[in-house]
Short mmCIF file of C-alpha atoms in Angstrom, two decimals:
data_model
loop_
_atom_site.label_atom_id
_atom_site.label_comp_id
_atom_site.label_asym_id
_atom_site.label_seq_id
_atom_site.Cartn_x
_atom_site.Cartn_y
_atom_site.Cartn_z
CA UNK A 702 23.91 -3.46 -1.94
CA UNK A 703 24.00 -2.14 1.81
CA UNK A 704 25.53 -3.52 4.18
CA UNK A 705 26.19 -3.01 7.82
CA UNK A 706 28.97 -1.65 9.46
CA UNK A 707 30.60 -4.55 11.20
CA UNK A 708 29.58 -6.81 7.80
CA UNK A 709 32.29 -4.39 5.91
CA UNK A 710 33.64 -2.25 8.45
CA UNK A 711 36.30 0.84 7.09
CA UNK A 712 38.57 1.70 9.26
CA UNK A 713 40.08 3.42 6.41
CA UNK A 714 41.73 6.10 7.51
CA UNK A 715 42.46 9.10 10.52
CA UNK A 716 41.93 12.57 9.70
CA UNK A 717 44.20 14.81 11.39
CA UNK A 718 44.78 18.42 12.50
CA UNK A 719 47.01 19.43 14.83
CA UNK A 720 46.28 17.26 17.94
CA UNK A 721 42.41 16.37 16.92
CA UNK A 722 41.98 12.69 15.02
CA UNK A 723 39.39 11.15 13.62
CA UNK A 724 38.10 7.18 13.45
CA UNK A 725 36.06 7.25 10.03
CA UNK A 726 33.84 4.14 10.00
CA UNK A 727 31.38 3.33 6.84
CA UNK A 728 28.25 2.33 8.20
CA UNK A 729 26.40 1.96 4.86
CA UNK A 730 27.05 2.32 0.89
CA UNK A 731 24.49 2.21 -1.63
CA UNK A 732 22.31 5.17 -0.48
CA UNK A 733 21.52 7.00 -3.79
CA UNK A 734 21.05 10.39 -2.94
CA UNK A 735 21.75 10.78 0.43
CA UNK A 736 20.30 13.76 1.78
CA UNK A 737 19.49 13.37 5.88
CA UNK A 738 21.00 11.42 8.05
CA UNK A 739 19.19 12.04 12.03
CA UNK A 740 20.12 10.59 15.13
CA UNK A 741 16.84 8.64 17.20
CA UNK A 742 15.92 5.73 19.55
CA UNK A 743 13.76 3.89 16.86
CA UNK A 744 13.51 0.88 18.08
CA UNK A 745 12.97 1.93 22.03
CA UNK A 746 16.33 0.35 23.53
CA UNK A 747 17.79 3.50 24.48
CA UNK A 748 20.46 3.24 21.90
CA UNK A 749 20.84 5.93 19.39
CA UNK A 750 19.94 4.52 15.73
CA UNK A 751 20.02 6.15 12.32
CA UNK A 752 17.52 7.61 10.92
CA UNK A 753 18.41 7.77 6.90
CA UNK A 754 16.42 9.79 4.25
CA UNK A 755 18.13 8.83 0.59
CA UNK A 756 15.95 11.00 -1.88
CA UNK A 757 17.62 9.03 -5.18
CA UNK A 758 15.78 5.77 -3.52
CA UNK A 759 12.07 4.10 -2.93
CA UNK A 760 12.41 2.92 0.84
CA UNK A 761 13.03 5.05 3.98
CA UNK A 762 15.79 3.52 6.36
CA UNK A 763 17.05 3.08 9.58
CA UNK A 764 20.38 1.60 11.07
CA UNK A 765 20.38 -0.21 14.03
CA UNK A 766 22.91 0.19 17.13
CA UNK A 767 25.67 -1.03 17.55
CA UNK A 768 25.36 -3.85 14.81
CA UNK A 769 23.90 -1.20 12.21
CA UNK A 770 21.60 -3.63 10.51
CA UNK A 771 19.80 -2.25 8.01
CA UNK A 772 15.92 -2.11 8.22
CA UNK A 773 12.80 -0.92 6.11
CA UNK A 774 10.96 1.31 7.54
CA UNK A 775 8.49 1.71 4.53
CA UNK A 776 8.86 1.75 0.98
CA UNK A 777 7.23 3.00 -2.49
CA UNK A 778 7.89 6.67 -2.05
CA UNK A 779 9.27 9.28 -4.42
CA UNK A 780 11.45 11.87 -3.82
CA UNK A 781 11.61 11.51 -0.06
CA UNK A 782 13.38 14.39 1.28
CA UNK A 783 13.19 15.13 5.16
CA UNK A 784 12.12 12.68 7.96
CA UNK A 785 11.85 13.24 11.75
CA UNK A 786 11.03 11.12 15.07
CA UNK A 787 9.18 11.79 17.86
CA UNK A 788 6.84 9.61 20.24
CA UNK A 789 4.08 11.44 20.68
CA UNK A 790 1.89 8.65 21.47
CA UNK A 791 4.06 7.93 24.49
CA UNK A 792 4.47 4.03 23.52
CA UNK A 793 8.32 4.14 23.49
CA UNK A 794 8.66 3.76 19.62
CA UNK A 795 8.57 7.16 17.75
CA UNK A 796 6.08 7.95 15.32
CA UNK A 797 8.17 9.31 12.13
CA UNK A 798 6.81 12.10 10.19
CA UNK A 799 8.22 11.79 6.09
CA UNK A 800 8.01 14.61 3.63
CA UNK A 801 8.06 13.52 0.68
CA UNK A 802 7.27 14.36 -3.15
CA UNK A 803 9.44 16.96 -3.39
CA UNK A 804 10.72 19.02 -6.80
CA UNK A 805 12.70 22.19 -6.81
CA UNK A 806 10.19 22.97 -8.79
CA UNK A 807 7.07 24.07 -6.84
CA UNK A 808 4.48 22.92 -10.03
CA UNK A 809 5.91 19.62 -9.83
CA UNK A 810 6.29 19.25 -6.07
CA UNK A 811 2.78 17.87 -4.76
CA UNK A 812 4.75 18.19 -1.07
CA UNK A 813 3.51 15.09 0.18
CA UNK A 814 3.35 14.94 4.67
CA UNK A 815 3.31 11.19 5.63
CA UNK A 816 3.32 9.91 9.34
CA UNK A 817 4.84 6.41 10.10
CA UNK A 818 3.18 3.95 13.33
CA UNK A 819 5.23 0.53 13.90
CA UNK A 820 2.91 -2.44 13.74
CA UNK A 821 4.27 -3.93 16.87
CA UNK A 822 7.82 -4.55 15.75
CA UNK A 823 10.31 -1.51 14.00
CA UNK A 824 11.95 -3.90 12.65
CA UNK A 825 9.08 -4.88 10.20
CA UNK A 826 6.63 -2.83 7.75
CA UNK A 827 5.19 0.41 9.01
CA UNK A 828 1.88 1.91 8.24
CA UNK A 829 2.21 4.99 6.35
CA UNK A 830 -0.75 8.06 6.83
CA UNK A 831 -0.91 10.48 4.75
CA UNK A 832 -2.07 14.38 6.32
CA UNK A 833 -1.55 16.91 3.87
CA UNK A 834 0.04 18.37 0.57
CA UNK A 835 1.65 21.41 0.48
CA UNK A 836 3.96 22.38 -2.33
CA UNK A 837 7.83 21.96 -2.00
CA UNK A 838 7.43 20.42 1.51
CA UNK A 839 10.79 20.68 2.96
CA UNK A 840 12.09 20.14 6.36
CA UNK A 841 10.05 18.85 9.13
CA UNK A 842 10.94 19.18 12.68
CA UNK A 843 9.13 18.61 16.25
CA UNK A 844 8.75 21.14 18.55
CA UNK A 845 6.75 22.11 21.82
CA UNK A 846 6.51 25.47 20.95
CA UNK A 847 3.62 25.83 24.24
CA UNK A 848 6.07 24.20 26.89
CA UNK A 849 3.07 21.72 27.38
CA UNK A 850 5.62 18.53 26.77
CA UNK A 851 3.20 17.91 23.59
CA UNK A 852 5.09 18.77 20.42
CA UNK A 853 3.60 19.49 17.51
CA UNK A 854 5.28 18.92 13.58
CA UNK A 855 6.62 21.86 11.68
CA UNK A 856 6.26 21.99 8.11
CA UNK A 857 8.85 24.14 6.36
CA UNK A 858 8.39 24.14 2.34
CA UNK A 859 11.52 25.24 0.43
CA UNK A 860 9.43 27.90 -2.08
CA UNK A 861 5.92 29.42 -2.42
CA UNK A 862 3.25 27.62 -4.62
CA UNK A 863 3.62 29.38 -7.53
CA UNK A 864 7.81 30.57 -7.20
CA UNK A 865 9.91 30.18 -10.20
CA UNK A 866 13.72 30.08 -10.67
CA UNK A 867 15.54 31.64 -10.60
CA UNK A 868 14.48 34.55 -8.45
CA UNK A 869 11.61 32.50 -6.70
CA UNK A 870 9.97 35.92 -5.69
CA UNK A 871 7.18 34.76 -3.36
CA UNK A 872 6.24 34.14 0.24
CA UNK A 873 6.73 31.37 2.06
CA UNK A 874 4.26 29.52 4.28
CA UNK A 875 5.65 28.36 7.87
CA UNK A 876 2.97 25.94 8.89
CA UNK A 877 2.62 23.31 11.96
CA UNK A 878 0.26 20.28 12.94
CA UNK A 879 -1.35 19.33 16.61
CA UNK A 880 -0.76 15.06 16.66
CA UNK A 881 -4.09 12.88 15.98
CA UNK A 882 -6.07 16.17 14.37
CA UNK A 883 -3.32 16.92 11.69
CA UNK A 884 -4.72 20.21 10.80
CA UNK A 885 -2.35 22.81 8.93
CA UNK A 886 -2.21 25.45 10.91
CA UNK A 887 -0.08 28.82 9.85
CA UNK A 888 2.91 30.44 11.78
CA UNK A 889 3.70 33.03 9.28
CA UNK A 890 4.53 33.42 5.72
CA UNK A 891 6.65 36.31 6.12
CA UNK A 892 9.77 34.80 4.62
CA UNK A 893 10.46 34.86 1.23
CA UNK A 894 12.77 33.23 -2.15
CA UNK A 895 14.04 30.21 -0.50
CA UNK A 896 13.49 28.71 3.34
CA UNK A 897 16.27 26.03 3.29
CA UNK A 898 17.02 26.03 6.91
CA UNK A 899 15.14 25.12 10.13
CA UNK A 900 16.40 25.07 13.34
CA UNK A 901 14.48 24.26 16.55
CA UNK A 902 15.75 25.48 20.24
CA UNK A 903 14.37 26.49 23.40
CA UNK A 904 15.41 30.38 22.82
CA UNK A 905 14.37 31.86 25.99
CA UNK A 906 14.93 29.11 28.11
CA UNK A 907 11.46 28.83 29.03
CA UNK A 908 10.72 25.12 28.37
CA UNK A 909 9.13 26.71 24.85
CA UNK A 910 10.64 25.71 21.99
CA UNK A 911 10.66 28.64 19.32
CA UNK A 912 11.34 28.05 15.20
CA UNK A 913 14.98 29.63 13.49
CA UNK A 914 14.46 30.08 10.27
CA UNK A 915 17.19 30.81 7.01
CA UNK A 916 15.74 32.44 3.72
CA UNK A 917 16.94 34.94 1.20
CA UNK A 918 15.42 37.41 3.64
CA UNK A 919 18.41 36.47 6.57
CA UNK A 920 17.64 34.47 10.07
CA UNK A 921 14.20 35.08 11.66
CA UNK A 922 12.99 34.01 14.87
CA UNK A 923 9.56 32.53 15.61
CA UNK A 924 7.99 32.45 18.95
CA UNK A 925 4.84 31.17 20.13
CA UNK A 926 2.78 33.39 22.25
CA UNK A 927 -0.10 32.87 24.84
CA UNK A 928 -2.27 34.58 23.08
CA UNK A 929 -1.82 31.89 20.57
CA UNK A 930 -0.22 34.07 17.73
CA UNK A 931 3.23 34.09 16.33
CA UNK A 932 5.86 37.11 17.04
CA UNK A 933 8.55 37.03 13.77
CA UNK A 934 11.92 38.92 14.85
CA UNK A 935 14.74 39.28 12.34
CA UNK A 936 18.11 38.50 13.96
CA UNK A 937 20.31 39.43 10.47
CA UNK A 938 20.26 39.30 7.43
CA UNK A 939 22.90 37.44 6.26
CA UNK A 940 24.72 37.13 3.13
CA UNK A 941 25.16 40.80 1.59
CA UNK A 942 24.99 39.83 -2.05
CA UNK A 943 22.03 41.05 -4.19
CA UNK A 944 19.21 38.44 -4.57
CA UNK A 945 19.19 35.62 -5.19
CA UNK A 946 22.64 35.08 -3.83
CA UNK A 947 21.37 37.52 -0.37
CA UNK A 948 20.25 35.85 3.24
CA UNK A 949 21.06 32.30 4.93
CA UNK A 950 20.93 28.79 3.86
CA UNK A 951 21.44 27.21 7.20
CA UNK A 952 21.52 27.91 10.63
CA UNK A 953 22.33 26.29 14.26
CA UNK A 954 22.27 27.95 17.50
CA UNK A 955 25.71 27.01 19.62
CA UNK A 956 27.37 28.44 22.99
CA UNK A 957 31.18 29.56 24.36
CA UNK A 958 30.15 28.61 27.93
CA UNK A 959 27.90 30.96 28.53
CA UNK A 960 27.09 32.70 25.28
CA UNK A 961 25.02 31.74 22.27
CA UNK A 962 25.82 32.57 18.86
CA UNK A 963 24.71 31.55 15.33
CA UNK A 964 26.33 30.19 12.89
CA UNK A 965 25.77 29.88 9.08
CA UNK A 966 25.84 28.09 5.91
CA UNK A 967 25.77 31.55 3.14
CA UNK A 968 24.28 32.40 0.54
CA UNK A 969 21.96 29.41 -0.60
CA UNK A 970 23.86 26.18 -1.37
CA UNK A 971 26.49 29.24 -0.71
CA UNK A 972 30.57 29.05 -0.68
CA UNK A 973 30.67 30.58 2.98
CA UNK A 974 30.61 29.51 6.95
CA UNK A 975 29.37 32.45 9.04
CA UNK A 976 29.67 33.09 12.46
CA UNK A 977 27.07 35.87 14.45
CA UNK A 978 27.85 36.98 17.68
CA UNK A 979 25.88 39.31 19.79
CA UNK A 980 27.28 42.52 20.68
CA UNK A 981 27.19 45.09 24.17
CA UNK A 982 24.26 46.83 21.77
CA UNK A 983 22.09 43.49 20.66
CA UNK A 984 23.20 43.48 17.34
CA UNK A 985 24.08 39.67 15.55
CA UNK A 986 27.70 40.54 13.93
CA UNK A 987 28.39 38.52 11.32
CA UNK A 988 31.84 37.48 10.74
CA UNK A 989 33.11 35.41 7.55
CA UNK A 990 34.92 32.49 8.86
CA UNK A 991 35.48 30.39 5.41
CA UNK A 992 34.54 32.12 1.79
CA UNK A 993 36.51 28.70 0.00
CA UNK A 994 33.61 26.14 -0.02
CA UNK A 995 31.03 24.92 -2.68
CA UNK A 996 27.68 23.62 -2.51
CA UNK A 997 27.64 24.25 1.36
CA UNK A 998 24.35 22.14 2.54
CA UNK A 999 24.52 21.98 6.21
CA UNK A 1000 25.81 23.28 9.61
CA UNK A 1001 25.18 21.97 13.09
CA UNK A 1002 27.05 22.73 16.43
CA UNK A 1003 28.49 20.34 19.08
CA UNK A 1004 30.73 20.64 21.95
CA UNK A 1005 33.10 17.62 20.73
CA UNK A 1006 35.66 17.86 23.31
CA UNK A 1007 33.80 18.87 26.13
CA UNK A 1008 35.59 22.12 27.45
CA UNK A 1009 32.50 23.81 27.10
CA UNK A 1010 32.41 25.24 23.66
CA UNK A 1011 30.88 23.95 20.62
CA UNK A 1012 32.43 23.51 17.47
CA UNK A 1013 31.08 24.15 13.72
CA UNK A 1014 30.58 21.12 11.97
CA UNK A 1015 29.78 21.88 7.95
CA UNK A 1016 28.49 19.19 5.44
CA UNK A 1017 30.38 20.20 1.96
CA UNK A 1018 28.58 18.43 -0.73
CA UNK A 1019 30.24 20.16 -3.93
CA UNK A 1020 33.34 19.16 -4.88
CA UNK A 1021 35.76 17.00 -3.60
CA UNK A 1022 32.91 16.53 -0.50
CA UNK A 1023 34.14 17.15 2.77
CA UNK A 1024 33.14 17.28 6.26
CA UNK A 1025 34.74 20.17 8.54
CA UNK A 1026 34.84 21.03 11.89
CA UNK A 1027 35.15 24.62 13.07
CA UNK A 1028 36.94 25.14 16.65
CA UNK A 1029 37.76 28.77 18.76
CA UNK A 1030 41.17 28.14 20.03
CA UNK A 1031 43.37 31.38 21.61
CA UNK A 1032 40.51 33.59 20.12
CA UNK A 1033 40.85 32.18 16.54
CA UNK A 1034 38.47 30.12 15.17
CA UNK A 1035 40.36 26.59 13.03
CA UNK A 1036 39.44 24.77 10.20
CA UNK A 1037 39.68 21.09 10.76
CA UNK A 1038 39.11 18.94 7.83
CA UNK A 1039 37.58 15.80 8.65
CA UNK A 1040 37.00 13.79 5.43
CA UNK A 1041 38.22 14.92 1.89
CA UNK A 1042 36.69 13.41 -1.00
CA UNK A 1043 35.53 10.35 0.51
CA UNK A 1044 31.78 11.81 1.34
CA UNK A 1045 29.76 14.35 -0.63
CA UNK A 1046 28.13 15.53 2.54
CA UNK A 1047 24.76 16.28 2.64
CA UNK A 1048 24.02 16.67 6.13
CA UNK A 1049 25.39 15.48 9.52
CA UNK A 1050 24.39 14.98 12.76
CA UNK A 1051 26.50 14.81 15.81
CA UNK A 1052 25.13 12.65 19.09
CA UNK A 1053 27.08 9.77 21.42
CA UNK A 1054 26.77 6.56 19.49
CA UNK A 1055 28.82 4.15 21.07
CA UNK A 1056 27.89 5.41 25.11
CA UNK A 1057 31.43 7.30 25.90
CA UNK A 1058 29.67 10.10 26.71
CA UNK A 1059 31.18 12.13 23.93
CA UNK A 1060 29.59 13.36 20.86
CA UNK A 1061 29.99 11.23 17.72
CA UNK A 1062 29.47 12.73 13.79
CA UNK A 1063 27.31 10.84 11.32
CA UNK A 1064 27.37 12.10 7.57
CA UNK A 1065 25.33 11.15 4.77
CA UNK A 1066 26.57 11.61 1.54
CA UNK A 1067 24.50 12.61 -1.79
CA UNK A 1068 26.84 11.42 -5.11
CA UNK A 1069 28.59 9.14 -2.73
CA UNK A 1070 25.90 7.47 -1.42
CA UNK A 1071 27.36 6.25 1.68
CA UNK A 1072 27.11 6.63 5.30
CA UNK A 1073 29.65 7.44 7.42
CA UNK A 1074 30.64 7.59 11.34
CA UNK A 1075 33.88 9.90 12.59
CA UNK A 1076 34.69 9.27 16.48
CA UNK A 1077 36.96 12.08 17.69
CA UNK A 1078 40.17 10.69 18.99
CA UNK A 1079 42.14 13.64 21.09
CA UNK A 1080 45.28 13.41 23.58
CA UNK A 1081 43.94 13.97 26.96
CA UNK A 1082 40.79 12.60 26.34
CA UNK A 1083 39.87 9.01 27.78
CA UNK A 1084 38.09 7.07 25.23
CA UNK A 1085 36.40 3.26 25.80
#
C-alpha cells in the first residue's frame, strides 16, 4: 500500500559527515521496481511534484506537493521504464512522454513511445497515445536542440534491434520526435554495445540544447546544426577495461564556478565514480574518484550548499543501496554517505521541494521500493 508522506512520515534518521546532515523523509513505499524518480510541475501550481516510473508495477505515478498524495496518472502498462514532462502545448499542465515495453533483451523489447494529455484535471485518468516502437526504448528526454523554445522528445534505446548479450555488438539508433507530427527522425547511430546514459544541456551556451551520450564507446556529444544535420564529437572514452566492461554508463555535466566538468557512473552498471576535467590542451582527464561501489545506476550534479560548486550525487543500487554525495573541499574531492541500506537507489534527482531556495534529493529505490526525500541540514546555512 502507498501512502503519503505526512500519512506515515519517517523522520528516521540524520546522515552525517563531518559538518553536512541529512533529514531523510519517506515519501512513498510500495513502488516495486523503482527505477526513475523526476522532479516536474504536474499539476500547474508551481510546486515541484514527483514524477515516479516503478517498472515492477502497472500504473505510472505522481506525488503531489507538499501533501505528496499519490495520484494515477495512467495505468495497464508493462515494463514502464523512463518518463519525462514537458508542456509543449503551452496549457500549463505538461504533456508526459512514457517509454515503455522494455526487455534487456532487444527480441523481446517491442520499445513502446506513449504520450500522456490530462483530461482537464491531473489528478484524474489521462489519455495515453501511442507514436512509435522502437526496440529497447530507453531514456527519453526533452530538448530544444534549435534554440526555437520548441523542444522536441529524444528517444535513446539501450541496444540495437538485433544485439545480444553479452557483447551486444551493434549500433545504436539516437532518434528524436517534432510534437503533434511524431515522426522518428535519426540523430546518429554511431554509438555502439550499450547507450545507458542521456544527458541534456545547453553546451555552448547558445540557447541550443545539445544530447551527452554514455555507451561502451565513452561520452559523445551531439549537436544540432543549421544545416539541419547532426555533428557527433567524442569527449573520452571512459572506462579502460576491454569490452564489455569499456566506456560510460552515466553522465552529468557540473561546474567549480566557472568550469564544467563531467562526471561518471563506469563501466556499465560499473563499480566506479569518475570525474573528467578539461585540461590547458582540451583533453577530458579522467580521474577515478571511488572504484568501491556495485551496481552503480545513476549520477547527477547539484550545487547543494550554494558556494558555487556542485557536488556528485550517485544512486548505488547493489548492495547494501546507498545514496552518496561527492564534494571538492581544499582540492580533495569527499565521499559523503547519505543513506546506507535503507534505499536500493535507482536514480535521484535533486531540485528545491519545500521553496528554501536550496536544492533537495529525491531517490527512488528498485528492491526497496520506496521513495525517499534527504534535505541537507549544514551549520551556517539558514534553513525554513
Amino acid at each position: 500500500m502507498l501512502r503519503s508522506a505526512w500519512a506515515a512520515v519517517l523522520i528516521c534518521s540524520i546522515a552525517t559527515a563531518a559538518d553536512w546532515r541529512f533529514i531523510q523523509r519517506t515519501v512513498a513505499t510500495g513502488l516495486r521496481g523503482g527505477y526513475q524518480v523526476t522532479i516536474a510541475d504536474i499539476n500547474g501550481d508551481r510546486k515541484p511534484d514527483l514524477l515516479v516510473v516503478a517498472s515492477g508495477m502497472n500504473e505510472l505515478l505522481w506525488f503531489e506537493n507538499p501533501t505528496w498524495e499519490r495520484h494515477v496518472i495512467a495505468g495497464g502498462f508493462k515494463g514502464m521504464i523512463n518518463a519525462a514532462a514537458y508542456d509543449y502545448n503551452a496549457d500549463g499542465i505538461p504533456e508526459i512522454a512514457l517509454a515503455h515495453g522494455f526487455s534487456m533483451r532487444a527480441d523481446q523489447s517491442p520499445g513502446i513511445l506513449s504520450i500522456l494529455e490530462h483530461q482537464g484535471d491531473p489528478k484524474g485518468p489521462w489519455s495515453v497515445h501511442e507514436i512509435d516502437r522502437l526496440p529497447t526504448s530507453h531514456r527519453i528526454r526533452w530538448a530544444d536542440i534549435d534554440g526555437s523554445g520548441r523542444k522536441v522528445l529524444i528517444n535513446a534505446p539501450l541496444t540495437g534491434a538485433k544485439a545480444v548479450a553479452p557483447d551486444y555488438r551493434q549500433h545504436v539508433p539516437l532518434v528524436y520526435y517534432r510534437p503533434s507530427e511524431w515522426s522518428r527522425q535519426l540523430v546518429g547511430d554511431e554509438n555502439e554495445g550499450v547507450m545507458h546514459g542521456v544527458f541534456i544541456t545547453d553546451w555552448d551556451r547558445n540557447g541550443r540544447d545539445a544530447i551527452l551520450t554514455a555507451s561502451f564507446l565513452g561520452i559523445h556529444l551531439y549537436r544540432y546544426r543549421a544545416s539541419h544535420e547532426w555533428k557527433r564529437d567524442e569527449l573520452a572514452q571512459g572506462s579502460p577495461l576491454a569490452w564489455p566492461k569499456s566506456g560510460v554508463s552515466d553522465v552529468a555535466v557540473g561546474r567549480l564556478g566557472a568550469e564544467r566538468f563531467l562526471a561518471t557512473v563506469e563501466p556499465w552498471h560499473g563499480n566506479e565514480v569518475a570525474l573528467y576535467r578539461r585540461s590547458a590542451a582540451g583533453v577530458w582527464e579522467r580521474k577515478v574518484l571511488d572504484d568501491t561501489l556495485d551496481d552503480t545506476h545513476s549520477i547527477v550534479t547539484a550545487d547543494l550548499d550554494g558556494d558555487g560548486r556542485d557536488e556528485l550525487i550517485v544512486a548505488q543500487r547493489g548492495k547494501p543501496g546507498r545514496v552518496l554525495v561527492y564534494r571538492l573541499e581544499n582540492g580533495a574531492w569527499t565521499r559523503i554517505v547519505v543513506e546506507e541500506g535503507g534505499v536500493t537507489a535507482a536514480s535521484c534527482a535533486a531540485g528545491d521541494l519545500n521553496g528554501d531556495r536550496r536544492p533537495d534529493i529525491v531517490c527512488v529505490g528498485s528492491t526497496t521500493a520506496n521513495l525517499k526525500w534527504y534535505e541537507m541540514i549544514r551549520p551556517g546555512l539558514n534553513r525554513k
